[in-house]
Amino acid sequence: MILKQKQGGKRKEFELVNNSALRVREKQSGELKEWTVNLENIGNNLVYQEATRKRLYIMASFLGAFLVFITIALFMSDDIMGNLPVVIVSYLIFGFVIAMSLLSPLKKEIHLVGGAVNLTFFQGSPSQEAVSGFISEIIRLSRQLLLNKYARIDADLPEDTMTTQLNWLKNRDLISEEEYRALKNEYKTQRLIKDF
């Protein structure tokens, strides 16, 4: 399963490898980074981050007011033709800066946190549904791997070790309180059978 994303000049690609790892590729400003993360190390908490254009509107208003001031100053000056190139260049530069700031993509990200590794996804690229589905699959596979590894009852393990593992699963919300008690009782039952 592969998820390809882009936001402005940034490109990301996430690829599930053997349902146990995630290969991540990021390309930004001519720089390429690639790494692989074990799904066990990925958390299952989501943090949504979204920027607004409020600061950009304030900056555009300030620059627009400055351009009006320059224009008024031009008409009030004695040398209109001498100052005209300065005003035209100012209009071009400030107009370009305003256009670029208003046309740049907004930051809309989903952060997958809570594990040893945090991941960042672009919220709507290629679509909100595709991103949500991919993240849900990662969380499902991560939980499944952790449960297969740490919720498996082994009567040969010391009770402290087994209890620590089950507490860790419960604290990470991978098992409920009822599942915790059931697994603990199953462990005690297997220990009694083994010792008998």
Tab-separated table of C-alpha atoms in Angstrom:
chain	number	residue	atom	x	y	z
A	1	MET	CA	0.000	0.000	0.000
A	2	ILE	CA	1.480	3.364	-1.049
A	3	LEU	CA	0.407	6.923	-0.237
A	4	LYS	CA	1.907	9.711	-2.354
A	5	GLN	CA	1.472	13.282	-1.185
A	6	LYS	CA	2.445	16.755	-2.311
A	7	GLN	CA	2.025	20.200	-0.819
A	8	GLY	CA	3.589	23.081	-2.703
A	9	GLY	CA	7.215	22.104	-3.313
A	10	LYS	CA	7.145	19.268	-0.764
A	11	ARG	CA	6.680	15.631	-1.776
A	12	LYS	CA	6.137	12.633	0.511
A	13	GLU	CA	5.686	8.965	-0.171
A	14	PHE	CA	4.723	6.364	2.429
A	15	GLU	CA	4.920	2.669	1.571
A	16	LEU	CA	3.900	-0.259	3.778
A	17	VAL	CA	6.521	-2.994	3.593
A	18	ASN	CA	5.485	-6.541	4.559
A	19	ASN	CA	2.805	-5.152	6.920
A	20	SER	CA	5.541	-4.622	9.514
A	21	ALA	CA	7.435	-1.518	8.388
A	22	LEU	CA	6.813	1.820	6.743
A	23	ARG	CA	9.214	3.280	4.191
A	24	VAL	CA	9.114	7.084	4.126
A	25	ARG	CA	10.520	9.291	1.369
A	26	GLU	CA	10.513	13.088	1.632
A	27	LYS	CA	11.643	15.486	-1.056
A	28	GLN	CA	11.900	19.208	-0.369
A	29	SER	CA	14.042	21.956	-1.880
A	30	GLY	CA	16.146	19.483	-3.844
A	31	GLU	CA	16.844	17.386	-0.740
A	32	LEU	CA	15.743	13.751	-0.574
A	33	LYS	CA	15.401	11.858	2.732
A	34	GLU	CA	14.428	8.211	2.984
A	35	TRP	CA	14.083	5.972	6.024
A	36	THR	CA	12.219	2.927	7.276
A	37	VAL	CA	10.242	2.725	10.515
A	38	ASN	CA	9.035	-0.429	12.248
A	39	LEU	CA	5.277	-0.210	12.752
A	40	GLU	CA	5.767	-1.209	16.407
A	41	ASN	CA	7.465	2.161	16.989
A	42	ILE	CA	4.574	4.220	15.622
A	43	GLY	CA	2.028	5.723	18.003
A	44	ASN	CA	-1.727	5.794	17.532
A	45	ASN	CA	-2.651	9.328	18.597
A	46	LEU	CA	-3.582	11.928	15.999
A	47	VAL	CA	-2.799	15.653	16.204
A	48	TYR	CA	-4.286	17.963	13.570
A	49	GLN	CA	-2.411	21.135	12.666
A	50	GLU	CA	-3.753	23.797	10.343
A	51	ALA	CA	-2.467	27.281	9.549
A	52	THR	CA	-4.609	30.235	8.578
A	53	ARG	CA	-3.878	33.137	6.287
A	54	LYS	CA	-4.507	35.737	9.003
A	55	ARG	CA	-0.858	36.841	9.197
A	56	LEU	CA	-0.648	36.922	5.417
A	57	TYR	CA	-3.696	39.188	5.209
A	58	ILE	CA	-2.167	41.532	7.791
A	59	MET	CA	1.113	41.620	5.867
A	60	ALA	CA	-0.694	42.192	2.552
A	61	SER	CA	-2.692	45.037	4.130
A	62	PHE	CA	0.490	46.647	5.447
A	63	LEU	CA	2.222	46.355	2.073
A	64	GLY	CA	-0.885	47.686	0.283
A	65	ALA	CA	-1.016	50.684	2.634
A	66	PHE	CA	2.686	51.277	2.015
A	67	LEU	CA	2.072	51.269	-1.751
A	68	VAL	CA	-0.733	53.811	-1.334
A	69	PHE	CA	1.620	55.981	0.758
A	70	ILE	CA	4.327	55.776	-1.947
A	71	THR	CA	1.797	56.710	-4.629
A	72	ILE	CA	0.569	59.723	-2.657
A	73	ALA	CA	4.159	60.758	-1.984
A	74	LEU	CA	4.905	60.481	-5.723
A	75	PHE	CA	2.102	62.842	-6.666
A	76	MET	CA	3.085	65.298	-3.943
A	77	SER	CA	6.753	65.378	-4.980
A	78	ASP	CA	8.243	67.922	-7.344
A	79	ASP	CA	9.947	65.315	-9.536
A	80	ILE	CA	7.135	62.895	-10.535
A	81	MET	CA	8.967	61.498	-13.568
A	82	GLY	CA	12.181	60.969	-11.600
A	83	ASN	CA	10.416	59.029	-8.818
A	84	LEU	CA	8.051	57.090	-11.111
A	85	PRO	CA	10.498	54.193	-11.750
A	86	VAL	CA	10.948	53.736	-7.978
A	87	VAL	CA	7.177	53.543	-7.478
A	88	ILE	CA	6.731	51.124	-10.393
A	89	VAL	CA	9.501	48.849	-9.082
A	90	SER	CA	7.948	49.024	-5.591
A	91	TYR	CA	4.565	48.010	-7.020
A	92	LEU	CA	6.129	45.077	-8.866
A	93	ILE	CA	8.136	43.827	-5.893
A	94	PHE	CA	5.382	44.235	-3.296
A	95	GLY	CA	2.773	42.879	-5.708
A	96	PHE	CA	4.924	39.792	-6.279
A	97	VAL	CA	5.465	39.303	-2.516
A	98	ILE	CA	1.735	39.692	-1.796
A	99	ALA	CA	0.775	37.289	-4.609
A	100	MET	CA	3.307	34.647	-3.513
A	101	SER	CA	2.229	34.835	0.121
A	102	LEU	CA	-1.453	34.554	-0.753
A	103	LEU	CA	-0.965	31.768	-3.310
A	104	SER	CA	1.364	29.612	-1.211
A	105	PRO	CA	-0.288	26.443	0.133
A	106	LEU	CA	-1.597	26.462	3.669
A	107	LYS	CA	-0.116	24.087	6.199
A	108	LYS	CA	-2.673	21.347	6.887
A	109	GLU	CA	-1.071	18.360	8.541
A	110	ILE	CA	-1.940	15.278	10.553
A	111	HIS	CA	0.696	14.111	13.036
A	112	LEU	CA	0.720	10.492	14.172
A	113	VAL	CA	2.274	10.636	17.658
A	114	GLY	CA	2.593	8.633	20.856
A	115	GLY	CA	5.230	6.136	19.841
A	116	ALA	CA	9.008	6.225	19.510
A	117	VAL	CA	8.596	7.781	16.044
A	118	ASN	CA	6.238	10.587	15.014
A	119	LEU	CA	4.977	10.863	11.434
A	120	THR	CA	3.559	13.844	9.574
A	121	PHE	CA	1.017	13.563	6.738
A	122	PHE	CA	-0.456	16.289	4.542
A	123	GLN	CA	-4.141	16.374	5.446
A	124	GLY	CA	-5.794	16.604	2.019
A	125	SER	CA	-3.256	15.104	-0.377
A	126	PRO	CA	-4.302	13.214	-2.464
A	127	SER	CA	-7.634	13.333	-0.573
A	128	GLN	CA	-8.849	13.451	3.026
A	129	GLU	CA	-10.337	9.946	2.693
A	130	ALA	CA	-7.145	8.414	1.256
A	131	VAL	CA	-4.996	9.905	4.026
A	132	SER	CA	-7.427	8.855	6.786
A	133	GLY	CA	-7.665	5.334	5.353
A	134	PHE	CA	-3.890	4.988	5.127
A	135	ILE	CA	-3.374	6.248	8.697
A	136	SER	CA	-6.103	3.905	9.976
A	137	GLU	CA	-4.376	0.974	8.289
A	138	ILE	CA	-1.013	1.921	9.838
A	139	ILE	CA	-2.587	2.161	13.291
A	140	ARG	CA	-4.398	-1.166	12.821
A	141	LEU	CA	-1.221	-2.969	11.721
A	142	SER	CA	0.828	-1.362	14.502
A	143	ARG	CA	-1.679	-2.446	17.147
A	144	GLN	CA	-1.841	-5.941	15.679
A	145	LEU	CA	1.966	-6.296	15.761
A	146	LEU	CA	2.172	-5.088	19.358
A	147	LEU	CA	-0.653	-7.365	20.490
A	148	ASN	CA	0.891	-10.369	18.726
A	149	LYS	CA	4.217	-9.638	20.394
A	150	TYR	CA	3.240	-8.611	23.932
A	151	ALA	CA	-0.259	-10.006	24.577
A	152	ARG	CA	0.723	-13.585	23.798
A	153	ILE	CA	0.557	-15.575	27.008
A	154	ASP	CA	3.763	-17.433	27.828
A	155	ALA	CA	3.715	-19.434	31.050
A	156	ASP	CA	7.536	-19.625	30.996
A	157	LEU	CA	7.864	-15.875	31.525
A	158	PRO	CA	8.182	-14.625	35.108
A	159	GLU	CA	4.988	-13.101	36.486
A	160	ASP	CA	6.594	-9.651	36.857
A	161	THR	CA	7.580	-9.599	33.180
A	162	MET	CA	4.145	-10.710	32.015
A	163	THR	CA	2.408	-8.180	34.257
A	164	THR	CA	4.693	-5.401	33.011
A	165	GLN	CA	3.893	-6.274	29.391
A	166	LEU	CA	0.152	-6.357	30.032
A	167	ASN	CA	0.304	-3.053	31.955
A	168	TRP	CA	2.208	-1.477	29.082
A	169	LEU	CA	-0.454	-2.655	26.606
A	170	LYS	CA	-3.215	-1.318	28.848
A	171	ASN	CA	-1.476	2.043	29.362
A	172	ARG	CA	-1.085	2.485	25.605
A	173	ASP	CA	-4.820	1.727	25.194
A	174	LEU	CA	-4.092	-1.375	23.148
A	175	ILE	CA	-6.187	-3.533	25.447
A	176	SER	CA	-9.132	-2.645	27.662
A	177	GLU	CA	-9.359	-3.210	31.400
A	178	GLU	CA	-11.485	-6.331	30.786
A	179	GLU	CA	-8.970	-7.723	28.281
A	180	TYR	CA	-6.181	-6.973	30.761
A	181	ARG	CA	-7.916	-8.963	33.503
A	182	ALA	CA	-8.742	-11.817	31.112
A	183	LEU	CA	-5.138	-12.072	29.882
A	184	LYS	CA	-3.819	-11.918	33.443
A	185	ASN	CA	-6.200	-14.717	34.523
A	186	GLU	CA	-5.224	-16.770	31.472
A	187	TYR	CA	-1.546	-16.362	32.385
A	188	LYS	CA	-2.195	-17.451	35.982
A	189	THR	CA	-4.190	-20.455	34.736
A	190	GLN	CA	-1.388	-21.520	32.393
A	191	ARG	CA	1.172	-21.077	35.185
A	192	LEU	CA	-0.878	-23.351	37.452
A	193	ILE	CA	-1.197	-25.971	34.705
A	194	LYS	CA	2.549	-25.739	33.979
A	195	ASP	CA	3.485	-26.024	37.650
A	196	PHE	CA	1.056	-28.884	38.219
